[in-house]
Amino acid sequence: MATEIAWHGHSTFEVHSGGRVILVDPFFNGNPLAKATPDSVKADFILVTHGHGDHIGDTVEIAGRTGATVISNFEICNWVGSKGDLKVHPQHIGGGFQHPFGYTKLTIAHHGSALPDGSYGGNPCGFLISLEGKKVYFAGDTGLFLEMQLYGEEGIDLAFLPVGDNFTMGPDDALRAVKLLRPRTVVPIHYGTWPVIEQSAEAWKQRVEKETSTRCVILTPGGRISP
């Protein structure tokens, strides 16, 4: 069965691959775009890019209910582990590990990572994951950086890039990111959740497909895509 990825708005994903469910940045409570709730989703693994509340979101609650293993940087895993008898697997930027669902490498992300209670959340990250023979890149909250070109050399089938501006890359820098990464398909994320990050995804799609050979797909919350 092919990998399928659902977008729940903002930067929240539900990945179905190899008979497992992987959540990425499970922000449901407080997410005005999400139709799912923390008690309605399943999870075998939870990937967290950084500690901000709109990304670590409902991780502790979902991990406690499902028994999912949380994968993130060392500091966030320590914080999650302090919340109860929860399973964690710490990694750090540049390091990869062969998890049951696929090889997962933590990538650079230029952002902050303070946890909701003010604790130090370590370095923010993105994830470059091999899923059933496909490479999927979750950029996380980040600005543009030149090393994206190196990630692109690995051959990316599907990339999820923030375009909202203000807190992350905006449309201009996200377009430059596409040119560095050269993914087969790109999906814009982290926009439209609140007025401060409102953007026209359709206008960005037109620019991407005019200036690059990458296909751009716009998802609505709950929409799904396969790499």
mmCIF file of C-alpha atoms in Angstrom:
data_model
loop_
_atom_site.group_PDB
_atom_site.id
_atom_site.type_symbol
_atom_site.label_atom_id
_atom_site.label_comp_id
_atom_site.label_asym_id
_atom_site.label_seq_id
_atom_site.Cartn_x
_atom_site.Cartn_y
_atom_site.Cartn_z
ATOM 1 C CA MET A 1 0.000 0.000 0.000
ATOM 2 C CA ALA A 2 1.429 3.380 -1.036
ATOM 3 C CA THR A 3 2.374 6.000 1.501
ATOM 4 C CA GLU A 4 -0.376 8.555 2.057
ATOM 5 C CA ILE A 5 0.019 11.856 3.896
ATOM 6 C CA ALA A 6 -2.873 13.909 5.254
ATOM 7 C CA TRP A 7 -2.460 17.596 6.091
ATOM 8 C CA HIS A 8 -4.458 18.860 9.072
ATOM 9 C CA GLY A 9 -3.670 22.518 8.488
ATOM 10 C CA HIS A 10 -0.715 24.611 9.682
ATOM 11 C CA SER A 11 2.194 22.103 9.928
ATOM 12 C CA THR A 12 0.332 19.048 11.204
ATOM 13 C CA PHE A 13 0.532 15.793 9.248
ATOM 14 C CA GLU A 14 -0.757 12.256 9.540
ATOM 15 C CA VAL A 15 1.403 9.833 7.569
ATOM 16 C CA HIS A 16 0.210 6.318 6.725
ATOM 17 C CA SER A 17 3.095 4.179 5.511
ATOM 18 C CA GLY A 18 3.941 0.499 5.774
ATOM 19 C CA GLY A 19 0.977 -0.196 8.033
ATOM 20 C CA ARG A 20 2.072 2.460 10.551
ATOM 21 C CA VAL A 21 0.791 5.915 11.434
ATOM 22 C CA ILE A 22 3.289 8.721 11.940
ATOM 23 C CA LEU A 23 2.135 12.124 13.161
ATOM 24 C CA VAL A 24 4.254 15.188 12.484
ATOM 25 C CA ASP A 25 3.828 18.249 14.725
ATOM 26 C CA PRO A 26 0.394 17.172 16.048
ATOM 27 C CA PHE A 27 -1.216 20.543 16.745
ATOM 28 C CA PHE A 28 -4.978 19.893 16.982
ATOM 29 C CA ASN A 29 -6.235 21.761 20.066
ATOM 30 C CA GLY A 30 -6.085 25.441 19.188
ATOM 31 C CA ASN A 31 -5.568 24.793 15.479
ATOM 32 C CA PRO A 32 -8.456 26.579 13.738
ATOM 33 C CA LEU A 33 -7.924 24.570 10.539
ATOM 34 C CA ALA A 34 -7.851 21.072 12.030
ATOM 35 C CA LYS A 35 -10.977 18.931 11.806
ATOM 36 C CA ALA A 36 -9.473 16.042 13.768
ATOM 37 C CA THR A 37 -8.950 16.070 17.538
ATOM 38 C CA PRO A 38 -6.178 14.622 19.732
ATOM 39 C CA ASP A 39 -8.433 11.778 20.856
ATOM 40 C CA SER A 40 -9.517 10.864 17.331
ATOM 41 C CA VAL A 41 -6.113 10.171 15.766
ATOM 42 C CA LYS A 42 -3.980 7.058 15.921
ATOM 43 C CA ALA A 43 -0.192 7.075 16.135
ATOM 44 C CA ASP A 44 2.705 4.646 16.239
ATOM 45 C CA PHE A 45 5.299 7.437 16.051
ATOM 46 C CA ILE A 46 5.208 11.205 16.594
ATOM 47 C CA LEU A 47 7.811 13.484 14.998
ATOM 48 C CA VAL A 48 8.292 16.936 16.523
ATOM 49 C CA THR A 49 10.280 19.614 14.686
ATOM 50 C CA HIS A 50 10.562 22.067 17.594
ATOM 51 C CA GLY A 51 9.108 23.077 20.916
ATOM 52 C CA HIS A 52 6.693 25.873 20.034
ATOM 53 C CA GLY A 53 3.124 25.194 21.114
ATOM 54 C CA ASP A 54 1.761 25.164 17.566
ATOM 55 C CA HIS A 55 4.101 22.261 16.726
ATOM 56 C CA ILE A 56 4.671 20.145 19.819
ATOM 57 C CA GLY A 57 0.955 20.710 20.305
ATOM 58 C CA ASP A 58 -0.814 17.629 21.695
ATOM 59 C CA THR A 59 2.242 15.344 21.586
ATOM 60 C CA VAL A 60 2.217 14.403 25.278
ATOM 61 C CA GLU A 61 -1.510 13.645 25.326
ATOM 62 C CA ILE A 62 -1.435 11.557 22.146
ATOM 63 C CA ALA A 63 1.741 9.678 23.107
ATOM 64 C CA GLY A 64 0.250 8.862 26.501
ATOM 65 C CA ARG A 65 -2.966 7.525 24.967
ATOM 66 C CA THR A 66 -1.481 5.607 22.038
ATOM 67 C CA GLY A 67 1.928 4.525 23.326
ATOM 68 C CA ALA A 68 3.552 6.158 20.298
ATOM 69 C CA THR A 69 7.295 6.773 20.266
ATOM 70 C CA VAL A 70 8.222 10.459 20.089
ATOM 71 C CA ILE A 71 11.135 11.308 17.775
ATOM 72 C CA SER A 72 12.745 14.713 18.121
ATOM 73 C CA ASN A 73 15.926 16.373 19.298
ATOM 74 C CA PHE A 74 17.522 15.326 22.584
ATOM 75 C CA GLU A 75 16.148 18.239 24.618
ATOM 76 C CA ILE A 76 12.542 17.818 23.491
ATOM 77 C CA CYS A 77 12.694 14.062 24.050
ATOM 78 C CA ASN A 78 13.969 14.655 27.592
ATOM 79 C CA TRP A 79 11.105 17.099 28.198
ATOM 80 C CA VAL A 80 8.489 14.707 26.823
ATOM 81 C CA GLY A 81 9.968 11.846 28.828
ATOM 82 C CA SER A 82 9.635 13.890 32.011
ATOM 83 C CA LYS A 83 5.858 14.073 31.519
ATOM 84 C CA GLY A 84 5.253 10.395 32.290
ATOM 85 C CA ASP A 85 6.085 6.898 31.133
ATOM 86 C CA LEU A 86 6.381 7.892 27.485
ATOM 87 C CA LYS A 87 8.554 6.368 24.766
ATOM 88 C CA VAL A 88 11.084 8.650 23.111
ATOM 89 C CA HIS A 89 13.873 8.336 20.562
ATOM 90 C CA PRO A 90 16.238 11.345 20.580
ATOM 91 C CA GLN A 91 18.267 12.355 17.521
ATOM 92 C CA HIS A 92 20.063 15.485 16.462
ATOM 93 C CA ILE A 93 20.618 17.511 13.310
ATOM 94 C CA GLY A 94 22.551 15.615 10.660
ATOM 95 C CA GLY A 95 21.926 12.300 12.396
ATOM 96 C CA GLY A 96 19.702 9.617 10.918
ATOM 97 C CA PHE A 97 18.214 6.386 12.189
ATOM 98 C CA GLN A 98 16.452 3.430 10.592
ATOM 99 C CA HIS A 99 13.066 3.446 12.294
ATOM 100 C CA PRO A 100 10.481 0.739 11.493
ATOM 101 C CA PHE A 101 8.722 3.114 9.076
ATOM 102 C CA GLY A 102 11.878 4.350 7.328
ATOM 103 C CA TYR A 103 15.232 6.080 7.590
ATOM 104 C CA THR A 104 14.768 9.485 9.220
ATOM 105 C CA LYS A 105 17.362 12.261 9.247
ATOM 106 C CA LEU A 106 17.054 15.506 11.190
ATOM 107 C CA THR A 107 17.775 18.538 9.018
ATOM 108 C CA ILE A 108 18.628 22.162 9.653
ATOM 109 C CA ALA A 109 15.846 24.632 10.456
ATOM 110 C CA HIS A 110 16.501 28.289 11.246
ATOM 111 C CA HIS A 111 13.965 29.141 13.922
ATOM 112 C CA GLY A 112 13.461 29.011 17.723
ATOM 113 C CA SER A 113 12.442 26.060 19.887
ATOM 114 C CA ALA A 114 11.417 27.148 23.390
ATOM 115 C CA LEU A 115 8.936 24.724 24.944
ATOM 116 C CA PRO A 116 5.482 25.842 26.174
ATOM 117 C CA ASP A 117 6.647 26.118 29.790
ATOM 118 C CA GLY A 118 9.716 28.137 28.806
ATOM 119 C CA SER A 119 12.140 25.194 28.958
ATOM 120 C CA TYR A 120 14.993 25.052 26.494
ATOM 121 C CA GLY A 121 13.895 23.103 23.424
ATOM 122 C CA GLY A 122 17.243 22.598 21.724
ATOM 123 C CA ASN A 123 17.750 23.266 18.035
ATOM 124 C CA PRO A 124 14.698 23.225 15.770
ATOM 125 C CA CYS A 125 14.800 20.775 12.887
ATOM 126 C CA GLY A 126 13.132 19.407 9.817
ATOM 127 C CA PHE A 127 12.849 15.770 8.758
ATOM 128 C CA LEU A 128 14.068 14.034 5.609
ATOM 129 C CA ILE A 129 12.422 10.611 5.565
ATOM 130 C CA SER A 130 12.606 7.589 3.285
ATOM 131 C CA LEU A 131 9.114 6.082 3.078
ATOM 132 C CA GLU A 132 8.598 2.994 0.936
ATOM 133 C CA GLY A 133 11.247 4.041 -1.546
ATOM 134 C CA LYS A 134 10.266 7.728 -1.642
ATOM 135 C CA LYS A 135 12.051 10.714 -0.075
ATOM 136 C CA VAL A 136 9.803 13.146 1.803
ATOM 137 C CA TYR A 137 11.049 16.430 3.275
ATOM 138 C CA PHE A 138 9.228 18.171 6.106
ATOM 139 C CA ALA A 139 11.084 21.488 6.352
ATOM 140 C CA GLY A 140 9.617 22.539 9.693
ATOM 141 C CA ASP A 141 9.539 26.215 10.607
ATOM 142 C CA THR A 142 12.539 27.703 8.866
ATOM 143 C CA GLY A 143 13.987 30.512 6.868
ATOM 144 C CA LEU A 144 15.857 29.939 3.639
ATOM 145 C CA PHE A 145 19.327 28.373 3.893
ATOM 146 C CA LEU A 146 21.840 27.346 1.261
ATOM 147 C CA GLU A 147 22.266 23.772 2.544
ATOM 148 C CA MET A 148 18.841 23.024 1.073
ATOM 149 C CA GLN A 149 20.778 22.472 -2.137
ATOM 150 C CA LEU A 150 22.567 19.519 -0.505
ATOM 151 C CA TYR A 151 19.266 17.999 0.613
ATOM 152 C CA GLY A 152 18.024 18.354 -2.939
ATOM 153 C CA GLU A 153 20.955 16.281 -4.168
ATOM 154 C CA GLU A 154 19.456 13.305 -2.300
ATOM 155 C CA GLY A 155 16.477 13.314 -4.666
ATOM 156 C CA ILE A 156 13.304 14.562 -2.970
ATOM 157 C CA ASP A 157 9.969 13.252 -4.206
ATOM 158 C CA LEU A 158 7.757 15.432 -2.010
ATOM 159 C CA ALA A 159 8.542 18.552 0.031
ATOM 160 C CA PHE A 160 6.369 20.444 2.497
ATOM 161 C CA LEU A 161 7.548 24.053 2.767
ATOM 162 C CA PRO A 162 6.301 26.949 4.914
ATOM 163 C CA VAL A 163 5.207 29.995 2.929
ATOM 164 C CA GLY A 164 3.435 32.125 5.532
ATOM 165 C CA ASP A 165 6.178 34.705 6.107
ATOM 166 C CA ASN A 166 6.543 36.615 9.415
ATOM 167 C CA PHE A 167 7.625 33.504 11.414
ATOM 168 C CA THR A 168 9.097 31.459 8.514
ATOM 169 C CA MET A 169 9.988 31.785 4.872
ATOM 170 C CA GLY A 170 7.543 33.807 2.853
ATOM 171 C CA PRO A 171 6.525 33.148 -0.760
ATOM 172 C CA ASP A 172 9.683 34.647 -2.287
ATOM 173 C CA ASP A 173 12.161 32.697 -0.180
ATOM 174 C CA ALA A 174 10.043 29.546 -0.364
ATOM 175 C CA LEU A 175 10.252 29.767 -4.159
ATOM 176 C CA ARG A 176 14.037 30.056 -3.870
ATOM 177 C CA ALA A 177 13.937 26.998 -1.600
ATOM 178 C CA VAL A 178 12.145 25.025 -4.316
ATOM 179 C CA LYS A 179 14.911 25.949 -6.749
ATOM 180 C CA LEU A 180 17.532 24.653 -4.303
ATOM 181 C CA LEU A 181 15.672 21.484 -3.289
ATOM 182 C CA ARG A 182 14.317 20.553 -6.743
ATOM 183 C CA PRO A 183 11.566 18.287 -5.384
ATOM 184 C CA ARG A 184 9.302 16.443 -7.773
ATOM 185 C CA THR A 185 6.272 17.839 -5.906
ATOM 186 C CA VAL A 186 5.933 20.623 -3.328
ATOM 187 C CA VAL A 187 3.062 21.474 -0.976
ATOM 188 C CA PRO A 188 2.792 24.909 0.707
ATOM 189 C CA ILE A 189 2.130 24.829 4.475
ATOM 190 C CA HIS A 190 2.224 27.071 7.568
ATOM 191 C CA TYR A 191 -0.011 29.733 6.059
ATOM 192 C CA GLY A 192 -3.587 30.890 6.557
ATOM 193 C CA THR A 193 -3.845 29.662 10.147
ATOM 194 C CA TRP A 194 -4.050 33.233 11.426
ATOM 195 C CA PRO A 195 -4.180 36.622 9.641
ATOM 196 C CA VAL A 196 -0.489 37.337 10.291
ATOM 197 C CA ILE A 197 0.514 34.425 8.017
ATOM 198 C CA GLU A 198 -2.221 34.758 5.399
ATOM 199 C CA GLN A 199 -0.934 34.068 1.876
ATOM 200 C CA SER A 200 -2.303 33.136 -1.542
ATOM 201 C CA ALA A 201 -1.317 29.528 -2.131
ATOM 202 C CA GLU A 202 -2.682 29.717 -5.667
ATOM 203 C CA ALA A 203 -0.446 32.675 -6.540
ATOM 204 C CA TRP A 204 2.567 30.799 -5.135
ATOM 205 C CA LYS A 205 1.669 27.661 -7.082
ATOM 206 C CA GLN A 206 1.602 29.644 -10.313
ATOM 207 C CA ARG A 207 5.052 31.069 -9.614
ATOM 208 C CA VAL A 208 6.498 27.653 -8.738
ATOM 209 C CA GLU A 209 5.184 25.991 -11.877
ATOM 210 C CA LYS A 210 6.224 28.906 -14.096
ATOM 211 C CA GLU A 211 9.786 29.197 -12.770
ATOM 212 C CA THR A 212 10.647 25.549 -11.943
ATOM 213 C CA SER A 213 9.889 22.032 -13.135
ATOM 214 C CA THR A 214 8.342 21.155 -9.751
ATOM 215 C CA ARG A 215 4.656 20.326 -9.505
ATOM 216 C CA CYS A 216 2.861 22.304 -6.779
ATOM 217 C CA VAL A 217 -0.170 20.787 -5.050
ATOM 218 C CA ILE A 218 -2.413 22.831 -2.762
ATOM 219 C CA LEU A 219 -4.067 20.787 -0.040
ATOM 220 C CA THR A 220 -7.092 21.787 1.998
ATOM 221 C CA PRO A 221 -7.169 20.677 5.664
ATOM 222 C CA GLY A 222 -7.871 16.957 5.676
ATOM 223 C CA GLY A 223 -6.560 16.614 2.121
ATOM 224 C CA ARG A 224 -4.177 13.790 1.257
ATOM 225 C CA ILE A 225 -1.260 13.243 -1.055
ATOM 226 C CA SER A 226 1.092 10.387 -1.938
ATOM 227 C CA PRO A 227 4.776 11.005 -2.755
#
